[in-house]
Amino acid sequence: MRNVEKYSRGYFMPPVKSMKWAEKEYIEEAPLWCSVDLRDGNQALIVPMSLEEKLEYFQLLLEVGFKEIEVGFPAASETEYAFLRTLIEQELIPDDVTIQVLTQSREHIIEKTFEALQGVNKAVVHLYNSTSVAQREQVFRKNEEEIIDIAVTGAKLVKKYAEETKGNFQFQYSPESFTGTEMEFALEICNRVLDVWQPTADNKVIINLPATVSMSMPHVYASQIEYMSEQLSYRDNVILSLHPHNDRGTGVADAELGMLAGAQRVEGTLFGNGERTGNVDIVTLALNMFSHGVNPKLNFENIYKILAKYEKLTRMKVHERHPYGGELVFTAFSGSHQDAIAKGMKWREEKEDQYWSVPYLLIDPKDIGRQYEGDIIRINSQSGKGGIGYILMQNYGLDLPAEMRESFGYSVKNVSDRKHKELMPNEIYDIFLKEYVNIKTPIEFINYKFTQNDDYETNVSIKINDEVHEFNAVGNGRLDAISNGLGSILGIDFKDLVYKEHALEIGSKANAVSYVGITALDGTVYWGCGIDVDIMTSSIKALFSAVNNMVTSVNPSIENGFTFSK
């Protein structure tokens, strides 16, 4: 690509090597979660939420289980101010939930913020100012000491107004654009703010280190976090927080490695809404922990409900491939994937294994409210026999023999390919009924009568070209007797009859289903299925269905060519 020379790496590695995070295998416990949907998320919407919509979204966040929620920047607009006042005056904030508000390091904004907080039970006051080289040089045109003075002055003002305002307040400081700041300077400015606030074990301070713009690979961010965690003053009384954005598509990785590096808290949004490419997605982070057997302490057991309300209130669409929440993320179209999933599900039923290990499925979709039917296996021209068989079994109780699944699979894929579309379960079932079940052309089975002597004697009534005929035959079993009769009377030659039956448990009627495969003299196998309340009748119907499929395949006009002899 052209112009590559204009780009340089604008981030800063720590002055000392910090790689202890790389020795850890996984995140052992959930962090403190803070939703910033109502601030970072809302400000990034094409149409920001109204007061009523923000109130509804706040209730959604409570249902998910957030205990810290950033509700806005009350000094920024009347809607933001009114929203905070409504929460406080209508007593909509549960006792175990702490709201968070954002303020710049400017006195009139800080004053307005505390005015909006009058009467609140407890709140986090989040102070920030930009610290990166680019912001210092290009936006503020101030040197390092002048930038520190902005932060320290703001910290003193926040402390002053907190002392004058009734309520319980916790302080938070963010060196905005942390990832573009020299690590020694980021450490100095944070420690200077901490010196003002003097955190204690009973009144801890939050130091939030945002990837306001993601500028590096995730391991660099982790090293930056580890350096700050090890060097911060008052560390035992500091809650180290992350606020990753997703500019490089690594927001989740940044947060996960940042937690390994010592962070105890994460700010993010549902499904990653936020400026530009968005904030880190808390749904993905939480369910990634869940997949490792770690309780995320957030409730995503009904992901559909959460997703529907999120899309309604934000007017944003969650992509079909979005982790966990997307429509297609548990779906397999590939034949080999479908077969592995179907076999894995069956193995799990047989073994009753304690741990989830189904191929291609990171977690059990049912744990977050997804359904096996219609979610896991969907059928198109790329699908295979395993997936198609799974659809029939799960939706209609039909357990096809393995060989029949392969034959039927080609039929389904051909229809999907010809129509150039995905096939729904009811369409697959209709194809199966049409091609295999109780086939009556050209030979329609009407009735039978058996007499068991040394051999099974049978009398069978059939219809050909609207004429009813009867024939007698014998065999070493009922189905064998009828099979022999079809060969000797109608001259239909086949061999190697394959038979399977089971009860049809899905549906209101108690039916039996039988499957029969027969091999023509040229080696081609033809299949039929019979469904009836009587198991013997279902097996005979399956045999006739297979025979009809064979004779019409060999000669589509065979119904005009039979010679019937008694």
Coordinates of C-alpha atoms in Angstrom, one line a residue:
M1 CA 0.0 0.0 0.0
R2 CA 1.1 3.6 -0.6
N3 CA 1.9 6.0 2.2
V4 CA 2.9 3.4 4.7
E5 CA 6.0 5.5 5.6
K6 CA 3.7 8.2 7.2
Y7 CA 2.8 5.9 10.1
S8 CA 4.8 5.4 13.2
R9 CA 4.1 3.5 16.4
G10 CA 2.8 6.2 18.6
Y11 CA 2.7 4.2 21.8
F12 CA 5.3 3.8 24.6
M13 CA 6.6 0.6 26.2
P14 CA 7.3 0.7 29.9
P15 CA 10.8 1.7 30.9
V16 CA 11.2 -1.6 32.7
K17 CA 10.3 -5.0 31.3
S18 CA 6.9 -6.1 32.6
M19 CA 5.9 -9.6 31.5
K20 CA 4.5 -11.4 34.5
W21 CA 1.1 -11.5 33.0
A22 CA 2.4 -13.9 30.3
E23 CA 2.9 -16.6 32.9
K24 CA -0.8 -16.8 33.7
E25 CA -3.1 -19.2 32.0
Y26 CA -6.5 -17.7 32.4
I27 CA -8.5 -15.0 34.3
E28 CA -9.4 -16.6 37.6
E29 CA -12.2 -14.3 38.8
A30 CA -14.6 -11.7 37.3
P31 CA -13.5 -8.1 37.5
L32 CA -15.7 -5.3 38.8
W33 CA -17.8 -4.4 35.8
C34 CA -18.9 -0.9 35.0
S35 CA -21.3 -0.3 32.1
V36 CA -20.6 2.9 30.1
D37 CA -23.5 2.2 27.7
L38 CA -25.4 5.3 28.9
R39 CA -22.3 7.5 28.3
D40 CA -19.8 6.3 25.8
G41 CA -22.4 4.1 24.1
N42 CA -25.1 6.7 24.0
Q43 CA -22.9 9.5 22.7
A44 CA -21.9 7.4 19.8
L45 CA -25.5 6.7 18.6
I46 CA -26.8 8.4 15.4
V47 CA -29.9 9.3 17.4
P48 CA -29.0 9.4 21.2
M49 CA -31.5 7.9 23.5
S50 CA -34.3 10.0 25.0
L51 CA -34.9 10.3 28.7
E52 CA -37.5 7.5 28.6
E53 CA -35.2 5.2 26.6
K54 CA -32.3 5.8 28.9
L55 CA -34.5 4.9 31.9
E56 CA -35.5 1.6 30.1
Y57 CA -31.9 0.9 29.2
F58 CA -30.9 1.5 32.8
Q59 CA -33.4 -1.2 33.9
L60 CA -31.9 -3.6 31.3
L61 CA -28.4 -3.0 32.8
L62 CA -29.8 -3.8 36.3
E63 CA -31.3 -7.0 35.0
V64 CA -28.0 -8.1 33.6
G65 CA -26.5 -7.5 37.0
F66 CA -24.3 -4.4 36.7
K67 CA -23.4 -2.9 40.1
E68 CA -21.6 0.1 38.7
I69 CA -23.2 2.1 35.8
E70 CA -21.9 5.3 34.3
V71 CA -25.1 7.3 33.7
G72 CA -23.7 10.2 31.9
F73 CA -22.0 13.6 31.9
P74 CA -24.6 15.7 33.8
A75 CA -23.0 19.0 33.0
A76 CA -22.9 18.3 29.2
S77 CA -26.6 18.6 28.4
E78 CA -30.1 19.1 29.9
T79 CA -31.0 15.5 29.0
E80 CA -28.0 14.1 30.8
Y81 CA -28.7 16.3 33.8
A82 CA -32.4 15.4 33.8
F83 CA -31.7 11.7 33.6
L84 CA -29.5 11.8 36.7
R85 CA -32.0 13.8 38.6
T86 CA -34.8 11.4 37.6
L87 CA -32.8 8.4 38.9
I88 CA -32.2 10.1 42.2
E89 CA -35.6 11.8 42.8
Q90 CA -37.6 8.7 41.8
E91 CA -35.3 6.5 43.8
L92 CA -34.6 4.2 40.8
I93 CA -31.1 3.3 41.9
P94 CA -31.0 0.1 44.0
D95 CA -29.0 0.2 47.3
D96 CA -26.4 -2.2 46.0
V97 CA -25.8 -0.2 42.7
T98 CA -23.3 2.7 42.4
I99 CA -23.8 5.2 39.6
Q100 CA -20.9 6.9 38.0
V101 CA -20.7 10.4 36.4
L102 CA -18.1 12.0 34.2
T103 CA -16.6 15.4 34.5
Q104 CA -13.7 17.3 32.9
S105 CA -11.2 19.1 35.1
R106 CA -12.9 22.5 34.9
E107 CA -14.5 24.1 38.0
H108 CA -17.9 25.1 36.5
I109 CA -18.3 21.6 35.2
I110 CA -17.4 20.0 38.5
E111 CA -19.7 22.3 40.3
K112 CA -22.6 21.4 38.0
T113 CA -21.8 17.7 38.4
F114 CA -22.1 17.8 42.2
E115 CA -25.3 19.9 41.9
A116 CA -26.8 17.1 39.8
L117 CA -25.7 14.6 42.4
Q118 CA -27.6 16.2 45.3
G119 CA -29.4 13.5 47.3
V120 CA -27.6 10.5 45.7
N121 CA -26.8 7.6 48.1
K122 CA -23.4 6.8 46.5
A123 CA -21.7 7.7 43.3
V124 CA -18.3 7.5 41.6
V125 CA -17.1 10.9 40.3
H126 CA -15.0 10.3 37.3
L127 CA -12.4 13.0 36.6
Y128 CA -10.3 13.0 33.4
N129 CA -8.0 15.0 31.3
S130 CA -5.9 14.1 28.2
T131 CA -2.3 13.3 28.7
S132 CA -0.9 11.9 25.4
V133 CA 1.9 13.6 23.4
A134 CA -0.5 14.3 20.6
Q135 CA -3.1 15.9 22.8
R136 CA -0.5 17.9 24.8
E137 CA 1.2 19.3 21.6
Q138 CA -1.7 19.6 19.2
V139 CA -4.8 20.3 21.3
F140 CA -3.8 21.9 24.5
R141 CA -0.3 23.2 23.5
K142 CA 0.8 22.7 27.1
N143 CA 3.9 21.1 28.6
E144 CA 3.9 18.2 31.1
E145 CA 3.8 20.3 34.2
E146 CA 0.8 22.3 32.9
I147 CA -1.1 19.1 32.1
I148 CA -0.3 17.8 35.6
D149 CA -1.6 21.1 37.0
I150 CA -5.0 20.5 35.2
A151 CA -5.3 17.1 36.8
V152 CA -4.2 18.2 40.3
T153 CA -6.5 21.2 40.3
G154 CA -9.4 19.1 39.2
A155 CA -8.7 16.5 41.9
K156 CA -8.7 19.3 44.5
L157 CA -11.9 20.7 43.3
V158 CA -13.6 17.3 43.2
K159 CA -12.5 16.7 46.8
K160 CA -13.7 20.1 47.8
Y161 CA -17.2 19.8 46.3
A162 CA -17.6 16.3 47.6
E163 CA -17.0 17.5 51.2
E164 CA -19.7 20.1 50.6
T165 CA -22.2 17.8 49.1
K166 CA -24.3 15.3 51.0
G167 CA -23.7 11.7 49.9
N168 CA -21.1 9.0 49.6
F169 CA -18.5 9.7 46.9
Q170 CA -15.7 7.6 45.4
F171 CA -13.2 9.3 43.1
Q172 CA -11.9 8.0 39.8
Y173 CA -9.2 9.5 37.6
S174 CA -8.4 8.7 34.0
P175 CA -5.4 10.0 32.1
E176 CA -7.4 10.1 28.8
S177 CA -5.4 8.8 25.8
F178 CA -3.2 6.8 28.2
T179 CA -2.0 4.5 25.4
G180 CA -0.3 7.5 23.7
T181 CA 1.3 8.8 26.9
E182 CA 4.9 8.1 28.0
M183 CA 4.6 5.6 30.8
E184 CA 6.7 7.6 33.2
F185 CA 4.5 10.6 32.7
A186 CA 1.3 8.6 33.0
L187 CA 2.6 7.2 36.3
E188 CA 3.6 10.7 37.6
I189 CA 0.3 12.3 36.9
C190 CA -1.7 9.5 38.4
N191 CA 0.4 9.5 41.6
R192 CA 0.0 13.3 41.8
V193 CA -3.7 12.9 41.8
L194 CA -3.6 10.1 44.3
D195 CA -1.5 12.4 46.6
V196 CA -4.5 14.8 46.6
W197 CA -7.1 12.2 47.2
Q198 CA -5.2 10.1 49.8
P199 CA -7.0 6.8 49.2
T200 CA -7.6 4.5 52.2
A201 CA -8.7 0.9 52.6
D202 CA -12.2 2.2 53.4
N203 CA -12.3 4.8 50.6
K204 CA -10.4 3.4 47.6
V205 CA -9.7 5.4 44.5
I206 CA -10.2 4.1 41.0
I207 CA -7.3 4.7 38.5
N208 CA -8.7 4.1 35.1
L209 CA -6.2 3.5 32.2
P210 CA -8.1 3.8 29.0
A211 CA -7.1 2.7 25.5
T212 CA -8.9 5.8 24.3
V213 CA -7.5 4.9 21.0
S214 CA -6.1 1.3 20.6
M215 CA -2.6 1.9 19.3
S216 CA -0.6 -1.3 19.9
M217 CA -0.8 -5.0 20.0
P218 CA -2.5 -6.4 23.1
H219 CA 0.7 -7.5 24.8
V220 CA 2.0 -4.0 24.8
Y221 CA -1.1 -2.7 26.6
A222 CA -0.7 -5.6 29.1
S223 CA 2.9 -4.5 29.8
Q224 CA 1.7 -0.9 30.2
I225 CA -0.9 -2.0 32.7
E226 CA 1.5 -4.2 34.6
Y227 CA 4.0 -1.4 34.9
M228 CA 1.4 1.0 36.3
S229 CA 0.0 -1.7 38.7
E230 CA 3.5 -2.3 40.1
Q231 CA 4.5 1.4 40.3
L232 CA 1.4 3.2 41.5
S233 CA 1.5 4.8 44.9
Y234 CA -1.1 3.6 47.5
R235 CA -1.5 0.4 45.4
D236 CA -3.4 -1.5 48.0
N237 CA -6.0 1.2 48.2
V238 CA -6.3 1.7 44.4
I239 CA -8.7 -0.1 42.1
L240 CA -7.0 -0.4 38.8
S241 CA -9.5 -0.1 35.9
L242 CA -9.5 -0.7 32.2
H243 CA -11.4 1.2 29.5
P244 CA -10.4 -0.4 26.1
H245 CA -11.6 0.8 22.7
N246 CA -11.6 -1.4 19.6
D247 CA -9.8 0.6 17.0
R248 CA -7.5 -2.3 16.0
G249 CA -10.2 -4.9 16.6
T250 CA -8.4 -6.1 19.8
G251 CA -10.6 -4.6 22.5
V252 CA -11.4 -8.0 24.0
A253 CA -7.8 -9.2 23.9
D254 CA -6.6 -5.9 25.4
A255 CA -9.0 -6.3 28.3
E256 CA -8.2 -9.9 28.9
L257 CA -4.5 -9.4 28.9
G258 CA -4.9 -6.2 31.0
M259 CA -6.7 -8.2 33.6
L260 CA -3.9 -10.8 33.7
A261 CA -1.6 -7.8 34.2
G262 CA -3.3 -6.6 37.3
A263 CA -6.4 -4.8 36.4
Q264 CA -9.4 -5.3 38.8
R265 CA -12.1 -3.5 37.0
V266 CA -13.4 -3.1 33.4
E267 CA -15.5 -0.4 31.8
G268 CA -17.3 -1.4 28.6
T269 CA -20.6 -1.7 26.8
L270 CA -23.1 -4.4 25.7
F271 CA -22.1 -5.7 22.3
G272 CA -19.3 -3.2 22.1
N273 CA -21.2 0.0 21.2
G274 CA -19.2 3.2 21.3
E275 CA -17.2 5.8 19.4
R276 CA -15.6 4.7 16.1
T277 CA -15.2 0.9 16.3
G278 CA -16.7 0.9 19.8
N279 CA -15.8 0.1 23.4
V280 CA -14.8 -3.3 24.6
D281 CA -17.8 -5.8 24.5
I282 CA -18.7 -6.9 28.0
V283 CA -20.9 -9.7 26.7
T284 CA -18.0 -11.3 24.9
L285 CA -15.6 -10.7 27.8
A286 CA -18.0 -12.2 30.4
L287 CA -19.0 -15.2 28.3
N288 CA -15.3 -15.9 27.5
M289 CA -14.8 -16.3 31.2
F290 CA -17.9 -18.4 31.4
S291 CA -16.5 -20.8 28.7
H292 CA -13.5 -21.3 31.1
G293 CA -15.7 -22.2 34.0
V294 CA -15.4 -18.8 35.7
N295 CA -18.6 -17.2 36.9
P296 CA -18.7 -13.7 35.3
K297 CA -21.3 -12.5 37.8
L298 CA -23.4 -11.1 35.0
N299 CA -26.6 -12.7 33.7
F300 CA -26.7 -13.5 30.0
E301 CA -29.0 -16.5 30.4
N302 CA -31.5 -14.9 28.0
I303 CA -29.3 -13.4 25.3
Y304 CA -32.2 -13.0 22.9
K305 CA -34.1 -10.7 25.3
I306 CA -31.0 -8.6 26.0
L307 CA -30.2 -8.3 22.3
A308 CA -33.7 -7.4 21.3
K309 CA -33.9 -4.6 23.9
Y310 CA -30.4 -3.4 23.0
E311 CA -31.3 -3.2 19.3
K312 CA -34.6 -1.5 20.0
L313 CA -33.1 1.3 22.3
T314 CA -29.9 1.9 20.4
R315 CA -31.2 1.4 16.9
M316 CA -28.0 -0.5 16.3
K317 CA -27.9 -4.0 14.7
V318 CA -25.8 -6.8 16.2
H319 CA -24.0 -8.5 13.4
E320 CA -24.9 -12.1 12.6
R321 CA -21.4 -13.2 13.4
H322 CA -21.0 -11.3 16.6
P323 CA -19.6 -13.6 19.4
Y324 CA -22.4 -15.3 21.4
G325 CA -25.2 -12.9 20.5
G326 CA -25.1 -13.1 16.7
E327 CA -27.8 -15.1 14.9
L328 CA -25.3 -17.4 13.2
V329 CA -22.6 -17.9 15.8
F330 CA -23.7 -21.3 16.9
T331 CA -24.8 -22.4 13.4
A332 CA -23.0 -24.9 11.2
F333 CA -23.8 -25.2 7.5
S334 CA -20.7 -27.3 6.6
G335 CA -21.5 -31.0 6.3
S336 CA -18.4 -32.1 8.3
H337 CA -19.1 -29.6 11.1
Q338 CA -22.8 -30.7 11.3
D339 CA -21.8 -34.3 11.5
A340 CA -19.3 -33.7 14.3
I341 CA -21.8 -31.6 16.2
A342 CA -24.6 -34.2 15.9
K343 CA -22.3 -37.0 17.0
G344 CA -20.9 -34.9 19.8
M345 CA -24.4 -34.2 21.1
K346 CA -25.3 -37.9 20.9
W347 CA -22.0 -38.8 22.7
R348 CA -22.8 -36.3 25.4
E349 CA -26.3 -37.9 26.0
E350 CA -24.8 -41.4 26.2
K351 CA -21.8 -40.5 28.5
E352 CA -23.5 -37.8 30.6
D353 CA -20.1 -36.1 30.7
Q354 CA -19.7 -33.4 33.4
Y355 CA -17.8 -31.1 31.1
W356 CA -19.0 -29.5 27.9
S357 CA -16.9 -30.7 24.9
V358 CA -19.1 -30.8 21.9
P359 CA -17.0 -30.2 18.7
Y360 CA -17.3 -26.6 17.2
L361 CA -19.5 -25.3 20.1
L362 CA -17.5 -23.3 22.6
I363 CA -20.4 -23.3 25.1
D364 CA -23.8 -25.0 25.4
P365 CA -26.1 -22.6 23.5
K366 CA -28.9 -23.4 25.9
D367 CA -26.9 -21.8 28.8
I368 CA -27.6 -18.4 27.2
G369 CA -31.1 -19.1 26.0
R370 CA -30.2 -20.2 22.4
Q371 CA -32.1 -23.3 21.1
Y372 CA -30.6 -26.3 19.4
E373 CA -33.5 -26.4 16.9
G374 CA -32.8 -23.7 14.3
D375 CA -29.7 -22.3 16.0
I376 CA -27.0 -25.0 15.7
I377 CA -27.5 -26.8 12.4
R378 CA -29.1 -25.1 9.4
I379 CA -29.2 -26.5 6.0
N380 CA -28.0 -25.3 2.6
S381 CA -26.1 -26.7 -0.4
Q382 CA -23.0 -27.1 1.8
S383 CA -24.6 -29.3 4.4
G384 CA -24.1 -33.0 4.9
K385 CA -26.0 -36.1 5.9
G386 CA -25.2 -35.7 9.6
G387 CA -26.7 -32.3 9.9
I388 CA -29.8 -33.1 7.8
G389 CA -30.4 -36.3 9.9
Y390 CA -30.0 -34.2 13.0
I391 CA -32.7 -31.8 11.8
L392 CA -35.1 -34.6 11.2
M393 CA -34.4 -36.2 14.5
Q394 CA -34.6 -33.0 16.6
N395 CA -37.7 -31.6 14.9
Y396 CA -39.7 -34.7 13.8
G397 CA -38.3 -37.7 15.7
L398 CA -37.1 -39.5 12.6
D399 CA -33.9 -41.5 13.2
L400 CA -32.8 -42.4 9.7
P401 CA -30.3 -45.3 9.2
A402 CA -26.9 -43.9 8.4
E403 CA -27.0 -45.1 4.8
M404 CA -30.4 -43.5 4.2
R405 CA -29.1 -40.2 5.7
E406 CA -26.5 -40.1 3.0
S407 CA -29.0 -40.7 0.2
F408 CA -31.5 -38.2 1.6
G409 CA -28.7 -35.7 2.1
Y410 CA -28.0 -35.5 -1.6
S411 CA -31.7 -34.9 -2.3
V412 CA -31.8 -32.0 0.2
K413 CA -28.5 -30.4 -1.1
N414 CA -29.7 -30.6 -4.7
V415 CA -32.9 -28.8 -3.8
S416 CA -31.0 -26.1 -1.8
D417 CA -28.5 -25.7 -4.6
R418 CA -31.2 -25.4 -7.3
K419 CA -33.2 -22.9 -5.3
H420 CA -30.0 -21.2 -4.1
K421 CA -31.4 -20.8 -0.6
E422 CA -31.3 -22.1 3.0
L423 CA -33.9 -24.8 3.7
M424 CA -36.0 -24.6 6.8
P425 CA -36.8 -27.7 8.9
N426 CA -40.3 -27.9 7.5
E427 CA -39.0 -27.8 4.0
I428 CA -36.6 -30.6 4.7
Y429 CA -39.4 -32.6 6.2
D430 CA -41.6 -32.0 3.2
I431 CA -38.8 -33.3 0.9
F432 CA -38.5 -36.4 3.0
L433 CA -42.3 -37.0 2.9
K434 CA -42.5 -36.5 -0.8
E435 CA -39.5 -38.7 -1.7
Y436 CA -39.7 -41.5 0.8
V437 CA -42.8 -41.8 3.0
N438 CA -45.8 -44.1 2.1
I439 CA -45.1 -43.8 -1.7
K440 CA -48.1 -45.2 -3.7
T441 CA -47.0 -44.9 -7.3
P442 CA -46.9 -47.0 -9.4
I443 CA -47.8 -49.8 -6.9
E444 CA -50.1 -48.9 -4.0
F445 CA -50.2 -51.2 -1.0
I446 CA -53.8 -51.8 0.2
N447 CA -53.9 -54.6 2.7
Y448 CA -52.3 -57.9 3.8
K449 CA -53.2 -61.2 5.6
F450 CA -50.6 -63.6 7.1
T451 CA -51.0 -67.3 8.0
Q452 CA -48.0 -68.7 9.9
N453 CA -47.3 -72.4 9.1
D454 CA -43.8 -73.7 8.4
D455 CA -43.4 -70.6 6.2
Y456 CA -45.1 -67.3 6.5
E457 CA -47.9 -67.4 3.9
T458 CA -49.2 -64.0 2.8
N459 CA -52.0 -62.6 0.8
V460 CA -51.5 -59.1 -0.3
S461 CA -53.8 -56.6 -2.0
I462 CA -52.3 -53.9 -4.2
K463 CA -53.5 -51.4 -6.8
I464 CA -51.9 -50.7 -10.1
N465 CA -53.4 -48.2 -12.6
D466 CA -56.5 -48.0 -10.4
E467 CA -57.1 -51.8 -10.6
V468 CA -56.9 -53.9 -7.4
H469 CA -55.0 -57.1 -7.5
E470 CA -54.1 -59.8 -5.1
F471 CA -51.1 -62.2 -4.9
N472 CA -49.9 -65.0 -2.5
A473 CA -46.4 -65.6 -1.5
V474 CA -44.3 -67.3 1.2
G475 CA -41.1 -66.5 3.0
N476 CA -39.2 -67.0 6.3
G477 CA -40.7 -63.8 7.7
R478 CA -43.6 -61.5 7.0
L479 CA -41.5 -58.8 5.2
D480 CA -39.5 -61.5 3.4
A481 CA -42.8 -63.1 2.1
I482 CA -44.0 -59.9 0.6
S483 CA -40.6 -59.2 -0.8
N484 CA -40.6 -62.6 -2.5
G485 CA -44.1 -61.9 -3.9
L486 CA -43.1 -58.6 -5.4
G487 CA -40.2 -60.3 -7.1
S488 CA -42.0 -63.4 -8.5
I489 CA -45.4 -61.8 -9.4
L490 CA -44.2 -58.4 -10.7
G491 CA -40.7 -59.4 -11.8
I492 CA -39.0 -56.8 -9.7
D493 CA -35.5 -58.0 -8.8
F494 CA -33.6 -56.7 -5.8
K495 CA -31.5 -58.0 -3.0
D496 CA -29.9 -57.2 0.4
L497 CA -33.0 -55.8 2.2
V498 CA -32.0 -53.4 5.1
Y499 CA -34.6 -52.7 7.8
K500 CA -34.9 -50.4 10.8
E501 CA -37.9 -49.4 12.9
H502 CA -38.7 -47.2 15.9
A503 CA -41.6 -45.5 17.6
L504 CA -42.4 -42.0 16.4
E505 CA -42.4 -40.1 19.7
I506 CA -42.9 -36.5 18.4
G507 CA -46.4 -35.5 17.6
S508 CA -49.9 -36.1 19.0
K509 CA -50.4 -39.6 17.4
A510 CA -48.7 -42.8 18.6
N511 CA -47.1 -44.0 15.3
A512 CA -44.4 -46.4 14.2
V513 CA -41.9 -45.6 11.6
S514 CA -39.9 -48.1 9.5
Y515 CA -37.1 -47.7 7.0
V516 CA -36.3 -50.2 4.2
G517 CA -33.4 -50.2 1.8
I518 CA -33.2 -52.5 -1.2
T519 CA -30.3 -53.0 -3.6
A520 CA -31.0 -53.2 -7.4
L521 CA -29.1 -55.6 -9.6
D522 CA -26.8 -52.8 -10.7
G523 CA -25.8 -52.2 -7.1
T524 CA -27.8 -49.0 -6.5
V525 CA -29.6 -48.8 -3.1
Y526 CA -33.1 -47.4 -3.0
W527 CA -34.8 -46.3 0.2
G528 CA -38.4 -46.0 1.5
C529 CA -40.1 -45.1 4.7
G530 CA -43.4 -46.2 6.1
I531 CA -45.4 -44.5 8.9
D532 CA -48.5 -46.1 10.4
V533 CA -50.1 -46.8 13.8
D534 CA -49.2 -50.5 13.2
I535 CA -45.5 -51.4 13.2
M536 CA -46.0 -54.2 10.6
T537 CA -48.0 -52.0 8.3
S538 CA -45.4 -49.3 8.6
S539 CA -42.7 -51.8 7.5
I540 CA -44.7 -53.0 4.5
K541 CA -45.3 -49.4 3.4
A542 CA -41.6 -48.7 3.7
L543 CA -40.9 -51.7 1.5
F544 CA -43.4 -50.6 -1.1
S545 CA -42.0 -47.1 -1.0
A546 CA -38.5 -48.4 -1.6
V547 CA -39.7 -50.6 -4.5
N548 CA -41.6 -47.7 -6.0
N549 CA -38.5 -45.5 -5.9
M550 CA -36.5 -48.2 -7.6
V551 CA -38.9 -49.0 -10.4
T552 CA -39.6 -45.3 -11.2
S553 CA -35.9 -44.5 -11.2
V554 CA -35.2 -47.3 -13.7
N555 CA -38.2 -46.5 -15.8
P556 CA -40.3 -43.4 -15.0
S557 CA -43.2 -44.7 -17.1
I558 CA -43.2 -48.1 -15.5
E559 CA -46.8 -47.8 -14.3
N560 CA -47.9 -48.6 -17.9
G561 CA -45.6 -51.6 -18.3
F562 CA -46.5 -54.0 -15.5
T563 CA -47.8 -57.5 -16.4
F564 CA -49.7 -58.9 -13.4
S565 CA -50.1 -62.6 -13.1
K566 CA -52.0 -64.4 -10.3

